[in-house]
Short mmCIF file of C-alpha atoms in Angstrom, two decimals:
data_model
loop_
_atom_site.label_atom_id
_atom_site.label_comp_id
_atom_site.label_asym_id
_atom_site.label_seq_id
_atom_site.Cartn_x
_atom_site.Cartn_y
_atom_site.Cartn_z
CA UNK A 1 13.61 -23.68 5.32
CA UNK A 2 10.10 -23.91 3.21
CA UNK A 3 8.96 -20.79 1.18
CA UNK A 4 6.09 -22.64 -0.26
CA UNK A 5 3.15 -20.49 0.38
CA UNK A 6 0.32 -22.64 2.07
CA UNK A 7 -2.96 -23.79 0.84
CA UNK A 8 -4.91 -20.99 2.31
CA UNK A 9 -2.63 -18.39 1.23
CA UNK A 10 -2.29 -20.10 -2.92
CA UNK A 11 -6.31 -20.24 -2.68
CA UNK A 12 -6.57 -16.61 -1.81
CA UNK A 13 -4.08 -15.88 -4.56
CA UNK A 14 -6.24 -17.64 -7.00
CA UNK A 15 -9.32 -15.89 -5.94
CA UNK A 16 -7.54 -12.35 -6.37
CA UNK A 17 -6.65 -13.82 -10.01
CA UNK A 18 -9.98 -14.21 -11.06
CA UNK A 19 -11.48 -11.06 -9.18
CA UNK A 20 -8.69 -9.12 -10.74
CA UNK A 21 -8.66 -10.44 -14.42
CA UNK A 22 -11.67 -8.27 -15.85
CA UNK A 23 -10.06 -4.94 -14.34
CA UNK A 24 -8.88 -2.88 -17.05
CA UNK A 25 -6.13 -0.69 -16.23
CA UNK A 26 -6.77 2.06 -18.66
CA UNK A 27 -10.65 2.10 -17.57
CA UNK A 28 -10.65 5.59 -16.49
CA UNK A 29 -8.72 8.80 -17.55
CA UNK A 30 -5.28 8.99 -17.98
CA UNK A 31 -3.43 10.89 -15.05
CA UNK A 32 -1.71 12.35 -18.27
CA UNK A 33 -4.49 14.24 -19.28
CA UNK A 34 -6.11 15.58 -16.31
CA UNK A 35 -4.73 18.08 -13.48
CA UNK A 36 -7.72 16.46 -11.26
CA UNK A 37 -8.70 13.43 -10.29
CA UNK A 38 -9.26 10.70 -12.78
CA UNK A 39 -12.41 9.65 -11.50
CA UNK A 40 -15.55 10.69 -8.93
CA UNK A 41 -14.78 7.29 -7.11
CA UNK A 42 -12.81 4.26 -6.24
CA UNK A 43 -13.73 1.22 -8.42
CA UNK A 44 -17.28 0.17 -6.50
CA UNK A 45 -18.42 -2.56 -8.70
CA UNK A 46 -14.75 -4.15 -8.32
CA UNK A 47 -15.08 -3.48 -4.33
CA UNK A 48 -18.17 -5.59 -4.16
CA UNK A 49 -16.46 -8.35 -6.26
CA UNK A 50 -13.66 -8.53 -3.55
CA UNK A 51 -16.26 -8.36 -0.64
CA UNK A 52 -18.21 -10.95 -2.16
CA UNK A 53 -14.99 -13.00 -2.50
CA UNK A 54 -13.82 -12.91 0.94
CA UNK A 55 -10.72 -10.68 0.05
CA UNK A 56 -11.39 -7.92 2.31
CA UNK A 57 -11.48 -10.04 5.54
CA UNK A 58 -8.62 -12.02 4.77
CA UNK A 59 -6.75 -10.76 7.86
CA UNK A 60 -10.19 -11.04 10.37
CA UNK A 61 -10.93 -14.01 12.58
CA UNK A 62 -13.63 -16.03 12.06
CA UNK A 63 -15.89 -14.55 15.02
CA UNK A 64 -15.59 -11.07 12.82
CA UNK A 65 -16.27 -13.13 9.60
CA UNK A 66 -12.65 -13.51 8.07
CA UNK A 67 -10.28 -16.00 7.18
CA UNK A 68 -8.15 -15.83 9.99
CA UNK A 69 -4.71 -15.33 7.90
CA UNK A 70 -1.52 -13.16 7.93
CA UNK A 71 -0.61 -10.50 5.83
CA UNK A 72 1.57 -12.80 3.84
CA UNK A 73 -1.54 -13.75 2.34
CA UNK A 74 -2.71 -9.98 1.80
CA UNK A 75 0.31 -9.13 -0.11
CA UNK A 76 -0.59 -12.06 -2.09
CA UNK A 77 -3.62 -10.36 -2.91
CA UNK A 78 -2.07 -6.76 -2.96
CA UNK A 79 1.00 -7.99 -5.40
CA UNK A 80 -2.48 -9.11 -7.69
CA UNK A 81 -4.02 -5.92 -7.83
CA UNK A 82 -1.52 -3.91 -8.42
CA UNK A 83 -0.84 -5.56 -12.01
CA UNK A 84 -4.09 -4.30 -13.24
CA UNK A 85 -3.61 -1.04 -11.28
CA UNK A 86 -7.10 -1.51 -9.32
CA UNK A 87 -8.39 1.49 -7.85
CA UNK A 88 -9.56 0.35 -4.35
CA UNK A 89 -8.35 0.90 -0.84
CA UNK A 90 -7.93 -2.88 -0.25
CA UNK A 91 -4.74 -1.88 2.01
CA UNK A 92 -5.73 0.75 3.33
CA UNK A 93 -9.41 -1.13 4.40
CA UNK A 94 -7.56 -4.33 5.50
CA UNK A 95 -4.70 -2.68 7.72
CA UNK A 96 -6.58 -0.72 9.49
CA UNK A 97 -9.03 -3.54 10.47
CA UNK A 98 -6.32 -5.80 11.52
CA UNK A 99 -4.61 -2.99 13.50
CA UNK A 100 -8.25 -2.81 15.25
CA UNK A 101 -8.64 -6.71 15.61
CA UNK A 102 -4.91 -6.98 16.88
CA UNK A 103 -5.03 -3.79 19.28
CA UNK A 104 -8.30 -2.38 19.47
CA UNK A 105 -11.30 -3.42 22.32
CA UNK A 106 -14.10 -5.35 21.78
CA UNK A 107 -16.57 -2.49 21.49
CA UNK A 108 -14.30 -1.31 18.63
CA UNK A 109 -13.71 -4.60 16.88
CA UNK A 110 -17.52 -5.51 17.10
CA UNK A 111 -18.39 -2.08 15.86
CA UNK A 112 -16.13 -1.90 12.52
CA UNK A 113 -14.76 -5.49 11.72
CA UNK A 114 -17.83 -7.63 10.55
CA UNK A 115 -18.71 -4.41 8.07
CA UNK A 116 -15.41 -3.53 7.16
CA UNK A 117 -15.10 -7.39 6.00
CA UNK A 118 -18.07 -7.19 3.86
CA UNK A 119 -17.58 -3.99 2.13
CA UNK A 120 -19.89 -1.98 3.79
CA UNK A 121 -17.08 0.32 5.92
CA UNK A 122 -14.10 2.23 4.25
CA UNK A 123 -11.13 2.47 6.43
CA UNK A 124 -7.89 4.57 5.54
CA UNK A 125 -5.12 6.11 7.64
CA UNK A 126 -3.47 9.34 7.62
CA UNK A 127 0.43 8.04 7.62
CA UNK A 128 1.93 11.00 6.00
CA UNK A 129 1.90 14.01 8.63
CA UNK A 130 1.93 17.28 8.24
CA UNK A 131 4.97 17.41 5.44
CA UNK A 132 5.33 13.32 4.70
CA UNK A 133 9.03 13.69 5.93
CA UNK A 134 8.28 13.77 10.02
CA UNK A 135 6.98 10.96 11.75
CA UNK A 136 3.14 10.95 11.49
CA UNK A 137 2.18 10.40 14.93
CA UNK A 138 3.76 14.43 15.79
CA UNK A 139 1.80 16.21 13.19
CA UNK A 140 -1.86 15.58 15.65
CA UNK A 141 -1.98 15.77 19.24
CA UNK A 142 -4.14 14.19 21.79
CA UNK A 143 -5.51 15.10 24.98
CA UNK A 144 -7.66 13.08 27.05
CA UNK A 145 -10.63 15.59 28.13
CA UNK A 146 -13.81 14.74 30.26
CA UNK A 147 -14.82 11.50 28.38
CA UNK A 148 -12.91 11.13 25.86
CA UNK A 149 -10.01 12.47 23.64
CA UNK A 150 -9.41 15.40 21.98
CA UNK A 151 -7.40 16.01 18.39
CA UNK A 152 -5.95 18.80 16.69
CA UNK A 153 -3.86 18.65 14.07
CA UNK A 154 -3.27 17.52 9.87
CA UNK A 155 -2.41 14.44 8.29
CA UNK A 156 -1.29 15.04 4.62
CA UNK A 157 -1.83 12.85 1.12
CA UNK A 158 -4.61 10.70 3.02
CA UNK A 159 -5.64 8.30 0.85
CA UNK A 160 -9.51 7.47 -0.02
CA UNK A 161 -9.59 9.88 2.40
CA UNK A 162 -12.72 11.61 0.64
CA UNK A 163 -15.06 8.13 0.34
CA UNK A 164 -14.01 6.49 3.86
CA UNK A 165 -15.90 6.31 6.54
CA UNK A 166 -12.72 6.00 9.18
CA UNK A 167 -9.95 7.30 9.53
CA UNK A 168 -7.02 6.39 11.39
CA UNK A 169 -5.13 9.38 12.85
CA UNK A 170 -2.00 8.65 14.49
CA UNK A 171 -1.30 11.30 17.01
CA UNK A 172 0.74 11.95 20.42
CA UNK A 173 -0.04 12.52 23.83
CA UNK A 174 1.71 14.90 26.24
CA UNK A 175 4.00 12.43 27.43
CA UNK A 176 5.17 11.65 23.85
CA UNK A 177 3.09 8.17 23.53
CA UNK A 178 1.58 7.55 20.32
CA UNK A 179 -2.40 6.49 20.09
CA UNK A 180 -4.53 5.97 17.09
CA UNK A 181 -8.05 7.42 16.92
CA UNK A 182 -10.80 5.84 14.48
CA UNK A 183 -12.40 8.80 13.19
CA UNK A 184 -15.64 9.22 10.96
CA UNK A 185 -14.95 11.38 8.14
CA UNK A 186 -17.93 13.60 9.03
CA UNK A 187 -17.12 14.23 12.61
CA UNK A 188 -17.38 17.88 13.74
CA UNK A 189 -14.52 19.69 13.43
CA UNK A 190 -12.95 17.12 10.60
CA UNK A 191 -12.30 19.18 6.92
CA UNK A 192 -11.03 17.67 3.89
CA UNK A 193 -8.92 19.46 1.57
CA UNK A 194 -8.05 17.92 -1.64
CA UNK A 195 -4.81 16.71 -2.97
CA UNK A 196 -4.38 14.46 -6.07
CA UNK A 197 -1.67 11.82 -6.44
CA UNK A 198 1.17 11.19 -8.69
CA UNK A 199 -1.54 8.44 -10.52
CA UNK A 200 -4.42 10.85 -10.14
CA UNK A 201 -6.26 9.76 -7.45
CA UNK A 202 -8.23 11.78 -5.40
CA UNK A 203 -6.19 12.35 -1.93
CA UNK A 204 -6.67 14.58 1.17
CA UNK A 205 -5.12 16.50 3.66
CA UNK A 206 -7.24 15.88 6.67
CA UNK A 207 -7.50 18.60 9.31
CA UNK A 208 -8.55 18.22 12.69
CA UNK A 209 -9.75 21.59 14.85
CA UNK A 210 -10.81 20.05 18.23
CA UNK A 211 -12.24 16.91 17.22
CA UNK A 212 -13.62 14.88 19.97
CA UNK A 213 -12.86 10.96 20.47
CA UNK A 214 -14.83 8.61 22.16
CA UNK A 215 -12.72 6.21 24.59
CA UNK A 216 -13.56 3.04 22.61
CA UNK A 217 -12.60 5.22 19.49
CA UNK A 218 -8.81 5.48 20.63
CA UNK A 219 -6.57 2.60 20.73
CA UNK A 220 -3.96 3.78 23.13
CA UNK A 221 -1.35 0.74 22.92
CA UNK A 222 1.87 2.32 21.66
CA UNK A 223 2.83 -0.66 19.38
CA UNK A 224 -0.46 -0.18 17.90
CA UNK A 225 0.58 3.02 15.18
CA UNK A 226 4.26 1.04 14.68
CA UNK A 227 2.57 -2.32 13.52
CA UNK A 228 -0.21 -0.71 11.39
CA UNK A 229 2.46 1.50 9.81
CA UNK A 230 4.58 -1.76 9.44
CA UNK A 231 1.55 -3.47 7.51
CA UNK A 232 0.92 -0.52 5.19
CA UNK A 233 4.65 0.20 4.30
CA UNK A 234 5.07 -3.71 3.35
CA UNK A 235 1.79 -3.69 1.64
CA UNK A 236 3.10 -1.00 -0.65
CA UNK A 237 6.05 -3.09 -1.18
CA UNK A 238 3.97 -5.87 -2.70
CA UNK A 239 1.95 -3.20 -4.93
CA UNK A 240 5.11 -2.32 -6.22
CA UNK A 241 6.52 -5.87 -7.02
CA UNK A 242 3.26 -6.66 -8.55
CA UNK A 243 3.27 -3.61 -10.73
CA UNK A 244 6.70 -4.11 -11.51
CA UNK A 245 6.58 -7.80 -12.54
CA UNK A 246 3.29 -6.23 -15.08
CA UNK A 247 5.76 -4.10 -16.51
CA UNK A 248 8.86 -6.10 -17.14
CA UNK A 249 6.02 -8.19 -18.91
CA UNK A 250 4.78 -5.62 -20.82
CA UNK A 251 8.43 -4.90 -21.92
CA UNK A 252 9.27 -8.73 -23.14
CA UNK A 253 6.11 -8.59 -24.91
CA UNK A 254 6.68 -5.59 -27.19
CA UNK A 255 10.24 -6.28 -27.69
CA UNK A 256 9.58 -9.94 -28.69
CA UNK A 257 7.40 -8.21 -31.36
CA UNK A 258 9.57 -5.31 -32.34
CA UNK A 259 11.57 -5.76 -34.93
CA UNK A 260 14.74 -3.97 -36.22
CA UNK A 261 17.22 -4.98 -38.62
CA UNK A 262 15.09 -8.02 -39.38
CA UNK A 263 15.65 -9.21 -35.65
CA UNK A 264 13.27 -8.77 -32.76
CA UNK A 265 14.75 -6.21 -30.55
CA UNK A 266 14.54 -8.46 -27.45
CA UNK A 267 17.19 -10.79 -29.28
CA UNK A 268 19.94 -7.82 -28.73
CA UNK A 269 22.17 -7.97 -26.11
CA UNK A 270 21.79 -4.38 -24.76
CA UNK A 271 18.14 -5.25 -24.25
CA UNK A 272 18.84 -8.63 -23.20
CA UNK A 273 21.25 -6.96 -20.37
CA UNK A 274 18.75 -4.37 -19.46
CA UNK A 275 15.93 -6.50 -19.12
CA UNK A 276 17.58 -9.40 -17.29
CA UNK A 277 18.86 -6.17 -14.25
CA UNK A 278 15.34 -5.80 -14.19
CA UNK A 279 14.40 -9.14 -13.15
CA UNK A 280 17.38 -8.87 -10.79
CA UNK A 281 15.16 -6.30 -9.21
CA UNK A 282 12.66 -8.26 -9.17
CA UNK A 283 13.86 -10.93 -7.46
CA UNK A 284 15.63 -9.12 -4.70
CA UNK A 285 12.37 -7.28 -4.41
CA UNK A 286 10.00 -10.07 -3.60
CA UNK A 287 13.13 -12.03 -1.01
CA UNK A 288 12.71 -8.60 1.26
CA UNK A 289 8.99 -8.32 0.85
CA UNK A 290 8.29 -12.10 1.81
CA UNK A 291 11.00 -11.55 4.31
CA UNK A 292 9.37 -8.51 5.98
CA UNK A 293 5.81 -10.17 5.58
CA UNK A 294 6.98 -13.53 7.58
CA UNK A 295 8.38 -11.39 10.45
CA UNK A 296 5.29 -9.21 10.50
CA UNK A 297 2.82 -12.31 10.38
CA UNK A 298 4.91 -14.47 13.04
CA UNK A 299 6.42 -12.08 15.67
CA UNK A 300 9.63 -13.68 14.77
CA UNK A 301 13.01 -12.01 15.66
CA UNK A 302 16.08 -11.29 14.04
CA UNK A 303 19.35 -9.52 14.12
CA UNK A 304 17.51 -6.16 14.05
CA UNK A 305 13.73 -5.39 14.92
CA UNK A 306 10.87 -5.75 12.71
CA UNK A 307 11.65 -1.82 11.13
CA UNK A 308 14.56 -3.36 9.19
CA UNK A 309 13.42 -5.56 7.53
CA UNK A 310 10.29 -3.33 6.59
CA UNK A 311 13.00 -0.70 5.51
CA UNK A 312 14.90 -3.24 3.85
CA UNK A 313 12.02 -4.19 1.63
CA UNK A 314 11.08 -0.55 1.13
CA UNK A 315 14.29 0.46 0.11
CA UNK A 316 14.18 -2.41 -2.73
CA UNK A 317 10.85 -1.63 -3.80
CA UNK A 318 11.17 2.02 -4.05
CA UNK A 319 14.32 1.73 -5.75
CA UNK A 320 13.58 -1.18 -7.87
CA UNK A 321 10.26 -0.50 -9.30
CA UNK A 322 11.56 2.87 -10.15
CA UNK A 323 14.24 1.05 -12.46
CA UNK A 324 11.64 -1.16 -13.70
CA UNK A 325 9.36 1.58 -15.23
CA UNK A 326 12.36 3.70 -16.06
CA UNK A 327 14.00 0.78 -18.25
CA UNK A 328 10.12 0.05 -20.01
CA UNK A 329 10.13 3.26 -21.09
CA UNK A 330 13.67 3.32 -22.56
CA UNK A 331 12.92 0.20 -24.41
CA UNK A 332 9.22 0.94 -25.70
CA UNK A 333 10.89 4.01 -27.12
CA UNK A 334 8.40 6.68 -27.94
CA UNK A 335 5.15 4.03 -28.05
CA UNK A 336 5.79 3.85 -24.39
CA UNK A 337 4.77 7.44 -23.80
CA UNK A 338 1.53 7.25 -25.97
CA UNK A 339 -1.59 7.85 -23.73
CA UNK A 340 -3.52 5.36 -25.52
CA UNK A 341 -1.12 2.40 -24.49
CA UNK A 342 -1.36 1.89 -20.60
CA UNK A 343 2.67 2.07 -19.58
CA UNK A 344 2.58 5.82 -19.03
CA UNK A 345 -0.02 4.76 -16.21
CA UNK A 346 2.39 2.19 -14.58
CA UNK A 347 5.14 4.76 -14.38
CA UNK A 348 2.65 7.23 -12.87
CA UNK A 349 1.63 4.64 -10.34
CA UNK A 350 5.45 3.55 -9.57
CA UNK A 351 6.72 7.04 -8.97
CA UNK A 352 3.66 7.18 -6.38
CA UNK A 353 4.25 3.86 -4.81
CA UNK A 354 7.94 4.92 -4.73
CA UNK A 355 7.52 8.02 -2.06
CA UNK A 356 4.83 6.44 -0.51
CA UNK A 357 5.62 6.01 3.22
CA UNK A 358 8.69 6.98 2.47
CA UNK A 359 11.14 6.60 -0.46
CA UNK A 360 14.10 4.76 -0.12
CA UNK A 361 16.56 7.86 1.20
CA UNK A 362 14.49 7.87 4.23
CA UNK A 363 14.70 4.03 4.57
CA UNK A 364 18.24 3.94 4.47
CA UNK A 365 18.40 6.87 7.26
CA UNK A 366 15.85 4.44 9.53
CA UNK A 367 17.97 1.52 8.73
CA UNK A 368 21.16 3.62 9.31
CA UNK A 369 19.99 4.51 13.10
CA UNK A 370 18.57 0.67 13.35
CA UNK A 371 22.29 -0.65 12.88
CA UNK A 372 23.61 1.60 14.64
CA UNK A 373 21.57 0.95 17.73
CA UNK A 374 21.73 -2.83 17.21
CA UNK A 375 25.69 -3.38 16.42
CA UNK A 376 25.59 -6.88 14.49
CA UNK A 377 28.10 -9.55 16.20
#
């Protein structure tokens, strides 16, 4: 088996490193110092740089101005973005655009994809349902009306919704079928209620009151929402991996320079063992991430459906990133809580990533259901 990334994937990684190299993780107010959002907008200058570097169109086909790469390439870029806590809707815009390309009709694709790839359109998705625990598609109803669809319900904790041009809304029909509607933020009947993430970003509860959607704005393929949710989850795992790797580096840098009894504390056995445990966590997070991303990219089969590998990846991502930041706080001592030092920001982002699209316990339940339905020989 060859686990080497392709030249195109490696080129995307290098381009991402170049773009993110100038990003400071503490460029906005600390989430510990404000009860509201840390900024009035996402990082627009960085967004422009990502568009110029063609990193917003990685998954788009050449006819839409993209590079035609796969979710593995996107995960490599997301991994780099999380190391600097990049405040951009890269995952959401890329994932929704990819779902439109894969499942949407030509009119929707031609309208959305070229502009999204250039960064002219910001896309996001409501993936948490009404409570964050029930399937997102059950939170909104979709019924066909003369000449279109009518949507009613709400999606909570929608990232970047206040800045998005289009919001992908999963919904269910009377027949129990899942559909995916792309709704403009300013469509009549759409209202946003401010919410705030653990990392201090502005989220929104998106309420839909008899919101109309044109036929071409609704993707009726039942596989579309499952695929988009998988891509969003795998992308979140990639962000957790990148964040965890940077936090372990910070721990190594600090403990190597901090001396006690005349020796760097990194040489103490208790410190080294804790750091080694976190390194093992990160390697497990990496292995399970690439397994899920590879299956999502290739459509390859396995002992369990794709959802099984996605669940395993998110279990490791949620638990692993939590353990990594907790150990980092412990090894840094009181310094880790200093708001002039960025570690506490990584801790806040890690908690957000841990719970986004379901904590480990939720995915363990999913994995258990899959194992019951698909006994392994």
